[in-house]
CSV table of C-alpha atoms in Angstrom, one decimal:
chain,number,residue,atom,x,y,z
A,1,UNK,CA,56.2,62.5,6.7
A,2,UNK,CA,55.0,60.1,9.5
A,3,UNK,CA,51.6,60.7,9.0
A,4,UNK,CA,52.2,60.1,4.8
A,5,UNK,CA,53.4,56.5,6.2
A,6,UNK,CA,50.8,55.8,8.6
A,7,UNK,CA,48.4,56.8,5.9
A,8,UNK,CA,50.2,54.3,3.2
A,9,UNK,CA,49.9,51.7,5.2
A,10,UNK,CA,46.3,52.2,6.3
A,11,UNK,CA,45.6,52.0,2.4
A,12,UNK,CA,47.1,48.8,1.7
A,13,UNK,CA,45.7,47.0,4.4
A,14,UNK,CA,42.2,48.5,3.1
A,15,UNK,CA,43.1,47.3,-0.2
A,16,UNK,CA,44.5,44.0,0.3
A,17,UNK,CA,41.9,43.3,2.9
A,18,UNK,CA,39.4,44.2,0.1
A,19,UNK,CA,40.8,41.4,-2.5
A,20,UNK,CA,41.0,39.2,-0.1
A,21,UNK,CA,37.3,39.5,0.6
A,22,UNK,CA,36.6,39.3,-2.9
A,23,UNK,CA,38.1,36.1,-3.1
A,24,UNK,CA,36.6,34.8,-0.5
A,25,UNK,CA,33.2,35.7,-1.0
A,26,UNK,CA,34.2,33.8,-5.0
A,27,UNK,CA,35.9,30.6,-3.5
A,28,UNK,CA,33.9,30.3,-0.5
A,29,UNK,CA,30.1,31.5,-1.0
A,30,UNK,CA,29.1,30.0,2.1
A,31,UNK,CA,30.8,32.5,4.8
A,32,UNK,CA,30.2,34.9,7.8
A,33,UNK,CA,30.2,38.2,6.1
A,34,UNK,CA,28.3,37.3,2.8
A,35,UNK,CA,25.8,34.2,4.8
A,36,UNK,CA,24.6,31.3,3.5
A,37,UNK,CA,24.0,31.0,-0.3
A,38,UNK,CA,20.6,29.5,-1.4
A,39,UNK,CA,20.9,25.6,-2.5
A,40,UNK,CA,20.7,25.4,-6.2
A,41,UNK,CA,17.9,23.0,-6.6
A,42,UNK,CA,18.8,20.1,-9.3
A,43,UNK,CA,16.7,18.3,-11.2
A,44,UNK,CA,18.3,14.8,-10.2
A,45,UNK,CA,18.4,16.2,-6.6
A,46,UNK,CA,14.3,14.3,-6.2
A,47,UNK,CA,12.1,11.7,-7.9
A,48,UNK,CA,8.6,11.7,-8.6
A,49,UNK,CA,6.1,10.4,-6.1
A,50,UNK,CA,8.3,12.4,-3.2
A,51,UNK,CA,6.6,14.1,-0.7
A,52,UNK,CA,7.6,17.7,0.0
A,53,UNK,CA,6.6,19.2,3.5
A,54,UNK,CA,6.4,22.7,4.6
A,55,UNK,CA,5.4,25.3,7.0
A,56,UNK,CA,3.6,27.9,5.2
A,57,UNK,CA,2.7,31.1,6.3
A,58,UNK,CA,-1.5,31.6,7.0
A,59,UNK,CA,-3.9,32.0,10.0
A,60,UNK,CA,-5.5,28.6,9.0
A,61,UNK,CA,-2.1,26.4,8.6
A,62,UNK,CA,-0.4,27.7,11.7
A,63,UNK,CA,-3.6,26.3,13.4
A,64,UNK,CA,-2.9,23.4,11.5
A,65,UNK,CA,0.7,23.2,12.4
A,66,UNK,CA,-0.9,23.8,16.1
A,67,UNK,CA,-3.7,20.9,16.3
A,68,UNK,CA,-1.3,18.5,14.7
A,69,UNK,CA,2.1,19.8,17.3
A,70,UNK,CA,4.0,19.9,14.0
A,71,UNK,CA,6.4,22.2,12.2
A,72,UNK,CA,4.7,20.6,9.2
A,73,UNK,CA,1.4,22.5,7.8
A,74,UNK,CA,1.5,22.1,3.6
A,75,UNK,CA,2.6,19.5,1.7
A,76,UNK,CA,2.5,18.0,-2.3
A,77,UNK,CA,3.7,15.6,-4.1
A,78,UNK,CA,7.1,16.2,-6.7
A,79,UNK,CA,6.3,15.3,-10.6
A,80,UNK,CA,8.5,16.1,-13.3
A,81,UNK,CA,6.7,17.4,-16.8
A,82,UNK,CA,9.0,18.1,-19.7
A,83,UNK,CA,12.2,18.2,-18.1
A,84,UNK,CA,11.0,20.5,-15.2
A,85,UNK,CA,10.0,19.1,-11.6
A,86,UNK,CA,6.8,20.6,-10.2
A,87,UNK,CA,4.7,20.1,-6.7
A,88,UNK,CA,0.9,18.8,-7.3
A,89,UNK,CA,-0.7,20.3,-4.4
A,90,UNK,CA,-4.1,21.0,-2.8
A,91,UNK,CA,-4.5,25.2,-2.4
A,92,UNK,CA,-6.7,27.1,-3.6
A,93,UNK,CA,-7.7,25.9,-5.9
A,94,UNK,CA,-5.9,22.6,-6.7
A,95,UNK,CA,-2.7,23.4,-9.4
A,96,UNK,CA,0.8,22.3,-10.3
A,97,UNK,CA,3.6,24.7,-9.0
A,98,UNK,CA,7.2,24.8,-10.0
A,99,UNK,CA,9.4,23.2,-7.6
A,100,UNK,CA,11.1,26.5,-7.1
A,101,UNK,CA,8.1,28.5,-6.5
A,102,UNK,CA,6.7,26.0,-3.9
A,103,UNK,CA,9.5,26.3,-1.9
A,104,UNK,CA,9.7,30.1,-2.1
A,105,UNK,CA,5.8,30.0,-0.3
A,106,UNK,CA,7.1,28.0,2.8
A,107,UNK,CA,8.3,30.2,5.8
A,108,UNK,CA,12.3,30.7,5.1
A,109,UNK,CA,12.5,28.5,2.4
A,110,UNK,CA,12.6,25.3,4.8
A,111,UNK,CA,11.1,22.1,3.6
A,112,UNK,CA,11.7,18.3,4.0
A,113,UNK,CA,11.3,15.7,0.8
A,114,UNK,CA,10.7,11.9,1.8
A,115,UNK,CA,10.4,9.3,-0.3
A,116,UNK,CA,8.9,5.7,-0.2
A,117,UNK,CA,11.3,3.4,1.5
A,118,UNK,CA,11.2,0.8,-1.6
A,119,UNK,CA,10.1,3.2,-4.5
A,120,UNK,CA,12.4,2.5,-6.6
A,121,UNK,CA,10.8,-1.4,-6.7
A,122,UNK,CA,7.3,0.1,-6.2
A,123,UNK,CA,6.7,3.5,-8.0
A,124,UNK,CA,8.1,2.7,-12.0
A,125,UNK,CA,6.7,4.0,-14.7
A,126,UNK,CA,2.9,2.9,-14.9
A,127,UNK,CA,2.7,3.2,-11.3
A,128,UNK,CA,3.9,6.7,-11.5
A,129,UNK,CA,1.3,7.6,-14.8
A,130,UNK,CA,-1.4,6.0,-12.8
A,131,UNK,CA,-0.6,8.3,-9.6
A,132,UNK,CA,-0.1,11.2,-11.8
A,133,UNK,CA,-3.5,10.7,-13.7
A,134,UNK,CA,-5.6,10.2,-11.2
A,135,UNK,CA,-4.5,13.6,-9.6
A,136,UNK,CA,-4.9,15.3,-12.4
A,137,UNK,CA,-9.2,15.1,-11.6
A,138,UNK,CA,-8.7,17.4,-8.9
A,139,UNK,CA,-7.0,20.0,-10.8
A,140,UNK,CA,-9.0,23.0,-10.7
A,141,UNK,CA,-11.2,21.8,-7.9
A,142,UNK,CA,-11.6,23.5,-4.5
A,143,UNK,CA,-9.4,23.6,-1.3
A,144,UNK,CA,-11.5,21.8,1.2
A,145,UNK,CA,-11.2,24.5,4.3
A,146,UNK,CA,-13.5,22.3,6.3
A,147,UNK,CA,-11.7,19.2,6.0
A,148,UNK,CA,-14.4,17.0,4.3
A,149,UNK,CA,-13.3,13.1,3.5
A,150,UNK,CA,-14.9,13.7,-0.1
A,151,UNK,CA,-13.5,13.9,-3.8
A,152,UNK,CA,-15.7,17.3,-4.2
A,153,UNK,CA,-12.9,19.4,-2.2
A,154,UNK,CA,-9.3,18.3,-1.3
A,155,UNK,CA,-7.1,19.5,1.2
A,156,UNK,CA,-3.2,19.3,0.5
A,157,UNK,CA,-2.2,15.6,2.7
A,158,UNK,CA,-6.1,14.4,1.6
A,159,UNK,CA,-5.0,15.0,-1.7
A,160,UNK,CA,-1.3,13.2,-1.2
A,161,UNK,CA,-2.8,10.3,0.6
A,162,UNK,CA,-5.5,9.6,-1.5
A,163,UNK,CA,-3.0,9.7,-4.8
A,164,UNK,CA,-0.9,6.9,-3.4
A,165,UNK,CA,-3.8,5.0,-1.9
A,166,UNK,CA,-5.6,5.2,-5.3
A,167,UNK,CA,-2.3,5.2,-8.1
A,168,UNK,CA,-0.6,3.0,-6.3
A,169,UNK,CA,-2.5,1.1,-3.6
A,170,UNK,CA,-0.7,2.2,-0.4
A,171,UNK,CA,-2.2,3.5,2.5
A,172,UNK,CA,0.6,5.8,3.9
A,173,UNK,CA,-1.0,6.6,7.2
A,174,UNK,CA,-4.2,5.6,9.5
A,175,UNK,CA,-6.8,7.8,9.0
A,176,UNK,CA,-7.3,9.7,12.0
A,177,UNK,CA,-10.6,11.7,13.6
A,178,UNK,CA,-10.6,15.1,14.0
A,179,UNK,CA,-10.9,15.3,17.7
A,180,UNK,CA,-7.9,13.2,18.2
A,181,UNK,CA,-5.9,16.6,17.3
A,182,UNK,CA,-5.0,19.3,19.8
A,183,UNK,CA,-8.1,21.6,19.6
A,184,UNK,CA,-7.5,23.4,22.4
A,185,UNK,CA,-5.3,26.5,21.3
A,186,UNK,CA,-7.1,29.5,21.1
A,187,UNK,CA,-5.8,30.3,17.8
A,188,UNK,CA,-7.4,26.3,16.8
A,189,UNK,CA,-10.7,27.8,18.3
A,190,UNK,CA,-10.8,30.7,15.7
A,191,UNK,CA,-10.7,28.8,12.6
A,192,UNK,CA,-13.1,25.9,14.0
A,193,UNK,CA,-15.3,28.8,15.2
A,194,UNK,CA,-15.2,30.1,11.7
A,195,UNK,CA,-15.3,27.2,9.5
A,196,UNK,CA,-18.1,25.2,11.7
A,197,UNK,CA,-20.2,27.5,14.2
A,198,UNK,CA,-20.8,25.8,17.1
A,199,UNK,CA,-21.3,22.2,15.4
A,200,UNK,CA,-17.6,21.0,14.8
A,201,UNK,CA,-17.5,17.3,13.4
A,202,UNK,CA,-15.2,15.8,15.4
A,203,UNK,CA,-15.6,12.5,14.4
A,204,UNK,CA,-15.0,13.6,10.7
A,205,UNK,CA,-11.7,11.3,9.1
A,206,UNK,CA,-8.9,13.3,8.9
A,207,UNK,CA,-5.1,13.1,7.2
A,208,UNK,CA,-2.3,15.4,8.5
A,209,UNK,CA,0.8,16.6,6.7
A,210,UNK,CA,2.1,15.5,10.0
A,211,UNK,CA,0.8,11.9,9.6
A,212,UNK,CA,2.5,11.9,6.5
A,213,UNK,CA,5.4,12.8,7.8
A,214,UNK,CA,5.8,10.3,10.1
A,215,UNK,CA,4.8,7.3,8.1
A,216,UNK,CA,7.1,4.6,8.8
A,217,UNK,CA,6.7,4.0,5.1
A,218,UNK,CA,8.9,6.8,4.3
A,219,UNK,CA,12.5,7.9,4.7
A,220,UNK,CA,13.8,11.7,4.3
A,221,UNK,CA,16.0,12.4,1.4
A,222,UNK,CA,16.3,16.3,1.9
A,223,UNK,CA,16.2,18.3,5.5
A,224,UNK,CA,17.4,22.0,5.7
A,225,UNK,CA,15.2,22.9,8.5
């Protein structure tokens, strides 16, 4: 008969520990036993012309990430077509991705958006169209792997700094050499070893996700790194 009682009682506390877990997994989706639930992305959430940053997950951009001592190593620029917010970016070859799916590519769905510090006085709507059509050339075109300062390849911040320097006349960054970067890693040795031989251009101009990233031009908007 004792045992019938302990056995009761081991039951209910299953059970109503087991509704209250429900419930709590219902009222409070962020918790310890179910983790964090993925941030529903909303269309109002960005603007267009924002900058989205990554770190994405390739030999070639962890050097990147390396050279440049940034957790940055892709980034695009946020458009919205029909209702739907896309990235414009510079892979391989050049294409508009959904918002959604762009994020999905980064390592652990991290990213950062920043936006011009006086975009909404700057970027309206024929400043935005102008932006947006002269990035629409490069659609299709290459990904620059040897990070060439010419319109016949792009690489992904060449392709976001020349969009804002062309559409809408603002330098966001200095243009920068290529042996200004940390070239030193063995890891950076492998791809310039690939991409160049033995005759790297070093004094080749260069833009950086990272120098993007830190434009004083910008502020963040979004951080979940």
């Amino acid at each position: 008969m004792k045992n019938k009682k302990y056995l009761f009682t081991l039951i209910t506390f299953i059970l109503s520990f087991g509704c209250a877990l429900f419930v709590a997994t219902k009222v409070f989706p962020n918790n310890p036993f179910t983790g964090t639930k993925p941030e529903k992305i909303t269309s109002d959430k960005f603007k267009d012309g924002d900058i989205i940053f990554q770190t994405s997950e390739s030999a070639q951009f962890e050097a990147v990430r390396i050279a440049t001592k940034s957790k940055f190593s892709h980034c695009g620029i946020i458009f919205t077509e029909n209702g739907k917010q896309f990235v414009f970016e510079a892979v391989q070859p050049v294409k508009v991705t959904p918002l959604e799916n762009w994020i999905r590519h980064g390592r652990n769905s991290k990213y950062v958006v920043k936006r011009l510090k006086n975009a909404s006085a700057v970027l309206n709507a024929e400043t935005l169209q102008k932006m947006k059509s002269y990035g629409n050339q490069f659609i299709g075109k290459e990904y620059d792997a040897y990070f060439e300062w010419t319109d016949n390849r792009i690489y992904c911040s060449e392709l976001v700094w020349k969009i804002y320097k062309n559409g809408a006349g603002i330098e966001l960054s200095q243009l920068r050499e290529l042996k200004e970067f940390s070239l030193d890693d063995p890891r950076v040795q492998t791809i310039l070893k690939e991409r160049y031989g033995n005759e790297i251009p070093l004094n080749e101009k260069v833009v950086a996700p990272s120098d993007l990233a830190d434009s004083k031009l910008l502020t963040t908007v979004f951080d979940n790194y």
